[in-house]
Amino acid sequence: MVSVDLATIGGFVIAIGLIAGGAAMEHVAFGSLWGTSAFMIITGGSIGATIFSHTMSELKQVPGAVKMTIMPPKLDYPGMIDYLVGLSERARRNGLLSLQDEAEKAPNPLAQRGLTMAVDGSNPEAVQEALEAMSDIDNEEALHAAAVFDTCGGYAPTIGILGTVMGLIMVMGDLSTPEALGPKIATAFLATLYGVGFANLFFLPMGAKIKGLVKEQAKFNEMIIEAITGLQSGESPRRLREKLTVYMGTHKPGKAKGAKEAKEAKAGAPAQEGT
């Protein structure tokens, strides 16, 4: 099950709502805050400069990363711990080869790869290196998207200043109507308003959100790698559970099951939904 992240949507709505509310309290005419030329300068300039700064392979990661911030995958720590500990108990009783069927239907791609290598007889060091590389590659792709948003957030305010300067040049080039200077100067500053607003209300928060999700995913992957190598080296299920529980941190939707329930979990518990 994939659920919508209320923090992403709620944070954006709160920011826009309170800013709009404050502007209304100051009797700001919202119609005066719209400028088509300023909007085009900011969006076109920021996006264009960002595209110029990144490769197409990096830019292709953006749609998936945006979707991830709105509907992040559920990282079921207790369920994955129970599943992996159950496999550990099964391996101690019947040997690693008894996990061959699980290697083909593991609920997580990283666990599937690790179990396959373990069943095939790869040494623990090789398994750990391969899984860490797989995790790093997946996380690096998402971080490329975060870098795109950070870049756009860096360019937007500067492009806004550029737009304002262009507007002021036009104003100063025609001083024949002094009564029109005020509105024209106000319009010129819309570009700066848009640049700072887009950067701090969307681009930079989006980049920070993606990096936070990647960090959490990396911790979840590290837990899986720890479990696979421990399982392969014959570590006791009880000791393995103790080590894996540390990774839960604040992710405690429910207590991890006991040893008896863990045996039943070996058939497959939901570990990471929505991937």
CSV table of C-alpha atoms in Angstrom, one decimal:
chain,number,residue,atom,x,y,z
A,1,MET,CA,0.0,0.0,0.0
A,2,VAL,CA,1.3,3.4,-1.0
A,3,SER,CA,0.0,6.4,1.0
A,4,VAL,CA,0.3,10.1,0.2
A,5,ASP,CA,2.9,11.9,2.4
A,6,LEU,CA,0.9,14.6,4.2
A,7,ALA,CA,4.1,16.4,5.2
A,8,THR,CA,5.0,17.2,1.6
A,9,ILE,CA,1.5,18.5,0.6
A,10,GLY,CA,0.6,19.9,4.0
A,11,GLY,CA,3.9,21.9,4.3
A,12,PHE,CA,3.5,23.4,0.9
A,13,VAL,CA,-0.2,24.3,1.6
A,14,ILE,CA,0.6,25.8,4.9
A,15,ALA,CA,3.5,27.9,3.5
A,16,ILE,CA,1.4,29.3,0.6
A,17,GLY,CA,-1.7,29.7,2.8
A,18,LEU,CA,0.0,31.7,5.6
A,19,ILE,CA,1.9,33.9,3.1
A,20,ALA,CA,-1.3,34.6,1.3
A,21,GLY,CA,-3.1,35.2,4.6
A,22,GLY,CA,-0.4,37.7,5.7
A,23,ALA,CA,-0.6,39.5,2.4
A,24,ALA,CA,-4.4,39.8,2.7
A,25,MET,CA,-4.0,41.2,6.2
A,26,GLU,CA,-1.8,43.9,4.7
A,27,HIS,CA,-4.4,44.5,2.1
A,28,VAL,CA,-2.2,43.5,-0.8
A,29,ALA,CA,-4.0,43.4,-4.1
A,30,PHE,CA,-3.3,39.9,-5.4
A,31,GLY,CA,-3.9,41.0,-8.9
A,32,SER,CA,-0.8,43.2,-8.6
A,33,LEU,CA,1.3,40.2,-7.8
A,34,TRP,CA,0.9,38.6,-11.2
A,35,GLY,CA,3.3,39.5,-14.0
A,36,THR,CA,3.4,37.3,-17.1
A,37,SER,CA,6.8,38.6,-18.2
A,38,ALA,CA,8.3,38.1,-14.8
A,39,PHE,CA,6.9,34.6,-14.6
A,40,MET,CA,8.4,33.7,-18.0
A,41,ILE,CA,11.8,35.1,-17.1
A,42,ILE,CA,12.0,33.1,-13.8
A,43,THR,CA,10.7,29.8,-15.0
A,44,GLY,CA,12.4,29.9,-18.4
A,45,GLY,CA,15.7,31.2,-17.1
A,46,SER,CA,15.9,28.9,-14.0
A,47,ILE,CA,14.8,25.8,-15.8
A,48,GLY,CA,16.9,26.5,-18.8
A,49,ALA,CA,20.0,27.1,-16.7
A,50,THR,CA,19.3,24.0,-14.7
A,51,ILE,CA,19.0,21.9,-17.9
A,52,PHE,CA,22.3,23.4,-19.1
A,53,SER,CA,23.9,22.3,-15.8
A,54,HIS,CA,22.9,18.7,-15.8
A,55,THR,CA,22.9,15.7,-18.1
A,56,MET,CA,19.8,14.1,-19.5
A,57,SER,CA,20.3,11.0,-17.4
A,58,GLU,CA,20.2,13.1,-14.3
A,59,LEU,CA,17.2,15.1,-15.5
A,60,LYS,CA,15.3,11.9,-16.2
A,61,GLN,CA,15.3,11.0,-12.5
A,62,VAL,CA,13.2,14.1,-11.6
A,63,PRO,CA,9.7,12.8,-12.3
A,64,GLY,CA,10.3,9.6,-10.3
A,65,ALA,CA,11.8,11.6,-7.4
A,66,VAL,CA,8.8,14.0,-7.4
A,67,LYS,CA,6.4,11.1,-7.2
A,68,MET,CA,8.5,9.6,-4.4
A,69,THR,CA,8.2,12.8,-2.3
A,70,ILE,CA,4.4,12.7,-2.7
A,71,MET,CA,3.9,8.9,-2.3
A,72,PRO,CA,7.1,7.6,-0.6
A,73,PRO,CA,7.5,3.8,-0.3
A,74,LYS,CA,6.6,2.4,3.0
A,75,LEU,CA,9.6,1.0,4.8
A,76,ASP,CA,8.2,-1.7,7.0
A,77,TYR,CA,11.0,-2.2,9.6
A,78,PRO,CA,9.2,-4.7,11.9
A,79,GLY,CA,7.9,-6.7,9.0
A,80,MET,CA,11.3,-6.9,7.3
A,81,ILE,CA,13.0,-7.8,10.5
A,82,ASP,CA,10.5,-10.7,11.2
A,83,TYR,CA,10.9,-11.9,7.6
A,84,LEU,CA,14.7,-11.9,7.7
A,85,VAL,CA,14.9,-13.5,11.2
A,86,GLY,CA,12.5,-16.1,10.1
A,87,LEU,CA,14.8,-16.9,7.2
A,88,SER,CA,17.8,-17.1,9.5
A,89,GLU,CA,16.0,-19.7,11.7
A,90,ARG,CA,15.1,-21.7,8.6
A,91,ALA,CA,18.7,-21.6,7.3
A,92,ARG,CA,20.1,-22.8,10.6
A,93,ARG,CA,17.7,-25.7,10.6
A,94,ASN,CA,17.9,-26.7,7.0
A,95,GLY,CA,20.9,-25.0,5.5
A,96,LEU,CA,21.2,-22.0,3.1
A,97,LEU,CA,20.0,-24.1,0.1
A,98,SER,CA,16.6,-24.3,1.8
A,99,LEU,CA,16.2,-20.6,1.0
A,100,GLN,CA,16.4,-21.1,-2.7
A,101,ASP,CA,12.6,-20.5,-3.2
A,102,GLU,CA,12.8,-17.3,-1.1
A,103,ALA,CA,15.6,-16.0,-3.2
A,104,GLU,CA,13.2,-15.9,-6.1
A,105,LYS,CA,10.2,-14.3,-4.4
A,106,ALA,CA,11.8,-12.0,-1.7
A,107,PRO,CA,9.6,-8.9,-1.3
A,108,ASN,CA,12.5,-6.5,-1.7
A,109,PRO,CA,15.0,-6.4,-4.7
A,110,LEU,CA,18.0,-6.0,-2.4
A,111,ALA,CA,17.0,-9.0,-0.3
A,112,GLN,CA,16.3,-11.0,-3.4
A,113,ARG,CA,19.8,-10.3,-4.8
A,114,GLY,CA,21.4,-11.1,-1.5
A,115,LEU,CA,19.6,-14.3,-0.9
A,116,THR,CA,20.4,-15.4,-4.5
A,117,MET,CA,24.1,-14.8,-4.0
A,118,ALA,CA,24.1,-16.5,-0.6
A,119,VAL,CA,22.3,-19.6,-1.9
A,120,ASP,CA,24.8,-19.7,-4.9
A,121,GLY,CA,27.7,-19.9,-2.4
A,122,SER,CA,29.2,-16.4,-2.7
A,123,ASN,CA,31.4,-15.4,0.2
A,124,PRO,CA,29.9,-12.9,2.7
A,125,GLU,CA,32.4,-10.2,1.7
A,126,ALA,CA,31.4,-10.4,-2.0
A,127,VAL,CA,27.7,-10.4,-1.1
A,128,GLN,CA,28.1,-7.3,1.1
A,129,GLU,CA,30.1,-5.5,-1.6
A,130,ALA,CA,27.5,-6.3,-4.3
A,131,LEU,CA,24.5,-5.3,-2.2
A,132,GLU,CA,26.2,-2.0,-1.1
A,133,ALA,CA,27.0,-1.2,-4.7
A,134,MET,CA,23.3,-1.9,-5.6
A,135,SER,CA,22.1,0.3,-2.8
A,136,ASP,CA,24.5,3.1,-3.7
A,137,ILE,CA,23.5,3.1,-7.3
A,138,ASP,CA,19.7,3.3,-6.5
A,139,ASN,CA,20.3,6.1,-4.0
A,140,GLU,CA,22.6,8.0,-6.3
A,141,GLU,CA,20.0,8.2,-9.0
A,142,ALA,CA,17.6,9.9,-6.5
A,143,LEU,CA,20.3,12.2,-5.3
A,144,HIS,CA,20.8,13.3,-9.0
A,145,ALA,CA,17.2,14.6,-8.9
A,146,ALA,CA,17.8,16.3,-5.6
A,147,ALA,CA,20.8,18.1,-7.1
A,148,VAL,CA,18.6,19.3,-10.0
A,149,PHE,CA,16.2,20.9,-7.6
A,150,ASP,CA,19.1,22.4,-5.6
A,151,THR,CA,20.5,23.8,-8.8
A,152,CYS,CA,17.2,25.3,-9.8
A,153,GLY,CA,16.8,26.8,-6.3
A,154,GLY,CA,20.2,28.4,-6.6
A,155,TYR,CA,19.5,30.0,-10.0
A,156,ALA,CA,16.0,31.2,-9.4
A,157,PRO,CA,16.8,34.2,-7.0
A,158,THR,CA,19.7,35.3,-9.3
A,159,ILE,CA,17.5,35.1,-12.4
A,160,GLY,CA,14.9,37.1,-10.4
A,161,ILE,CA,17.4,39.9,-9.8
A,162,LEU,CA,18.3,39.8,-13.5
A,163,GLY,CA,14.6,40.2,-14.4
A,164,THR,CA,14.3,43.1,-11.9
A,165,VAL,CA,17.3,44.9,-13.4
A,166,MET,CA,15.9,44.4,-16.9
A,167,GLY,CA,12.6,46.0,-15.7
A,168,LEU,CA,14.4,48.9,-14.0
A,169,ILE,CA,16.4,49.6,-17.1
A,170,MET,CA,13.2,49.9,-19.1
A,171,VAL,CA,11.7,52.2,-16.4
A,172,MET,CA,14.7,54.4,-16.3
A,173,GLY,CA,14.7,54.6,-20.1
A,174,ASP,CA,11.4,56.4,-20.1
A,175,LEU,CA,11.0,59.1,-17.4
A,176,SER,CA,8.5,61.1,-19.3
A,177,THR,CA,5.6,60.0,-17.2
A,178,PRO,CA,6.6,60.3,-13.5
A,179,GLU,CA,3.2,59.2,-12.3
A,180,ALA,CA,3.7,55.8,-13.9
A,181,LEU,CA,7.1,55.2,-12.2
A,182,GLY,CA,5.7,53.6,-9.1
A,183,PRO,CA,3.6,50.9,-10.8
A,184,LYS,CA,6.4,50.2,-13.3
A,185,ILE,CA,9.1,49.8,-10.5
A,186,ALA,CA,6.7,47.5,-8.6
A,187,THR,CA,6.2,45.3,-11.6
A,188,ALA,CA,10.0,45.1,-12.1
A,189,PHE,CA,10.4,43.7,-8.6
A,190,LEU,CA,8.0,40.9,-9.3
A,191,ALA,CA,10.8,38.9,-10.9
A,192,THR,CA,12.8,39.1,-7.6
A,193,LEU,CA,9.7,38.0,-5.7
A,194,TYR,CA,9.1,35.1,-8.0
A,195,GLY,CA,12.7,34.0,-7.9
A,196,VAL,CA,13.0,34.0,-4.1
A,197,GLY,CA,9.5,32.5,-3.7
A,198,PHE,CA,10.0,29.6,-6.1
A,199,ALA,CA,13.4,28.8,-4.7
A,200,ASN,CA,12.4,28.8,-1.0
A,201,LEU,CA,8.9,27.4,-1.3
A,202,PHE,CA,9.4,24.7,-3.9
A,203,PHE,CA,12.8,24.0,-5.4
A,204,LEU,CA,15.0,23.9,-2.2
A,205,PRO,CA,12.4,22.1,0.0
A,206,MET,CA,11.9,19.5,-2.8
A,207,GLY,CA,15.6,18.9,-2.9
A,208,ALA,CA,15.9,18.6,0.9
A,209,LYS,CA,12.9,16.2,0.9
A,210,ILE,CA,14.4,13.9,-1.7
A,211,LYS,CA,17.7,13.8,0.2
A,212,GLY,CA,15.9,12.9,3.4
A,213,LEU,CA,14.0,10.0,1.8
A,214,VAL,CA,17.3,8.7,0.3
A,215,LYS,CA,18.9,8.8,3.7
A,216,GLU,CA,16.1,6.8,5.2
A,217,GLN,CA,16.2,4.3,2.3
A,218,ALA,CA,19.9,3.9,2.7
A,219,LYS,CA,19.4,3.0,6.4
A,220,PHE,CA,16.7,0.5,5.5
A,221,ASN,CA,19.0,-1.1,2.8
A,222,GLU,CA,21.9,-1.2,5.4
A,223,MET,CA,19.6,-3.2,7.7
A,224,ILE,CA,18.9,-5.7,4.9
A,225,ILE,CA,22.6,-6.1,4.1
A,226,GLU,CA,23.4,-6.6,7.7
A,227,ALA,CA,20.8,-9.3,7.9
A,228,ILE,CA,21.9,-11.1,4.7
A,229,THR,CA,25.5,-11.3,5.8
A,230,GLY,CA,24.6,-12.3,9.3
A,231,LEU,CA,22.3,-15.0,8.0
A,232,GLN,CA,25.0,-16.3,5.6
A,233,SER,CA,27.6,-16.4,8.3
A,234,GLY,CA,25.3,-18.5,10.6
A,235,GLU,CA,24.6,-15.8,13.2
A,236,SER,CA,22.0,-16.8,15.7
A,237,PRO,CA,18.5,-15.5,15.0
A,238,ARG,CA,18.3,-14.0,18.5
A,239,ARG,CA,21.5,-12.0,18.0
A,240,LEU,CA,20.4,-11.1,14.5
A,241,ARG,CA,17.1,-9.7,15.7
A,242,GLU,CA,18.9,-7.6,18.4
A,243,LYS,CA,21.2,-6.1,15.7
A,244,LEU,CA,18.4,-5.4,13.3
A,245,THR,CA,16.1,-3.8,15.8
A,246,VAL,CA,18.6,-1.0,16.3
A,247,TYR,CA,17.8,0.2,12.8
A,248,MET,CA,14.2,0.8,13.6
A,249,GLY,CA,14.9,4.0,15.5
A,250,THR,CA,11.7,5.9,15.6
A,251,HIS,CA,10.0,3.6,13.1
A,252,LYS,CA,8.0,1.6,15.6
A,253,PRO,CA,4.5,1.1,14.2
A,254,GLY,CA,4.4,-2.1,16.2
A,255,LYS,CA,6.7,-4.3,18.1
A,256,ALA,CA,8.6,-6.9,16.1
A,257,LYS,CA,7.2,-10.4,16.6
A,258,GLY,CA,8.8,-13.0,18.8
A,259,ALA,CA,10.8,-16.0,17.6
A,260,LYS,CA,7.7,-18.1,17.2
A,261,GLU,CA,5.9,-15.6,15.0
A,262,ALA,CA,9.2,-15.0,13.0
A,263,LYS,CA,9.2,-18.6,12.0
A,264,GLU,CA,5.8,-18.1,10.4
A,265,ALA,CA,7.1,-14.9,8.7
A,266,LYS,CA,9.6,-16.7,6.5
A,267,ALA,CA,6.9,-17.2,3.8
A,268,GLY,CA,7.1,-13.5,3.1
A,269,ALA,CA,6.2,-10.4,5.0
A,270,PRO,CA,5.7,-7.0,3.3
A,271,ALA,CA,9.1,-5.3,3.5
A,272,GLN,CA,9.0,-2.3,1.2
A,273,GLU,CA,5.7,-1.4,-0.5
A,274,GLY,CA,5.3,0.8,-3.4
A,275,THR,CA,8.7,0.3,-5.1
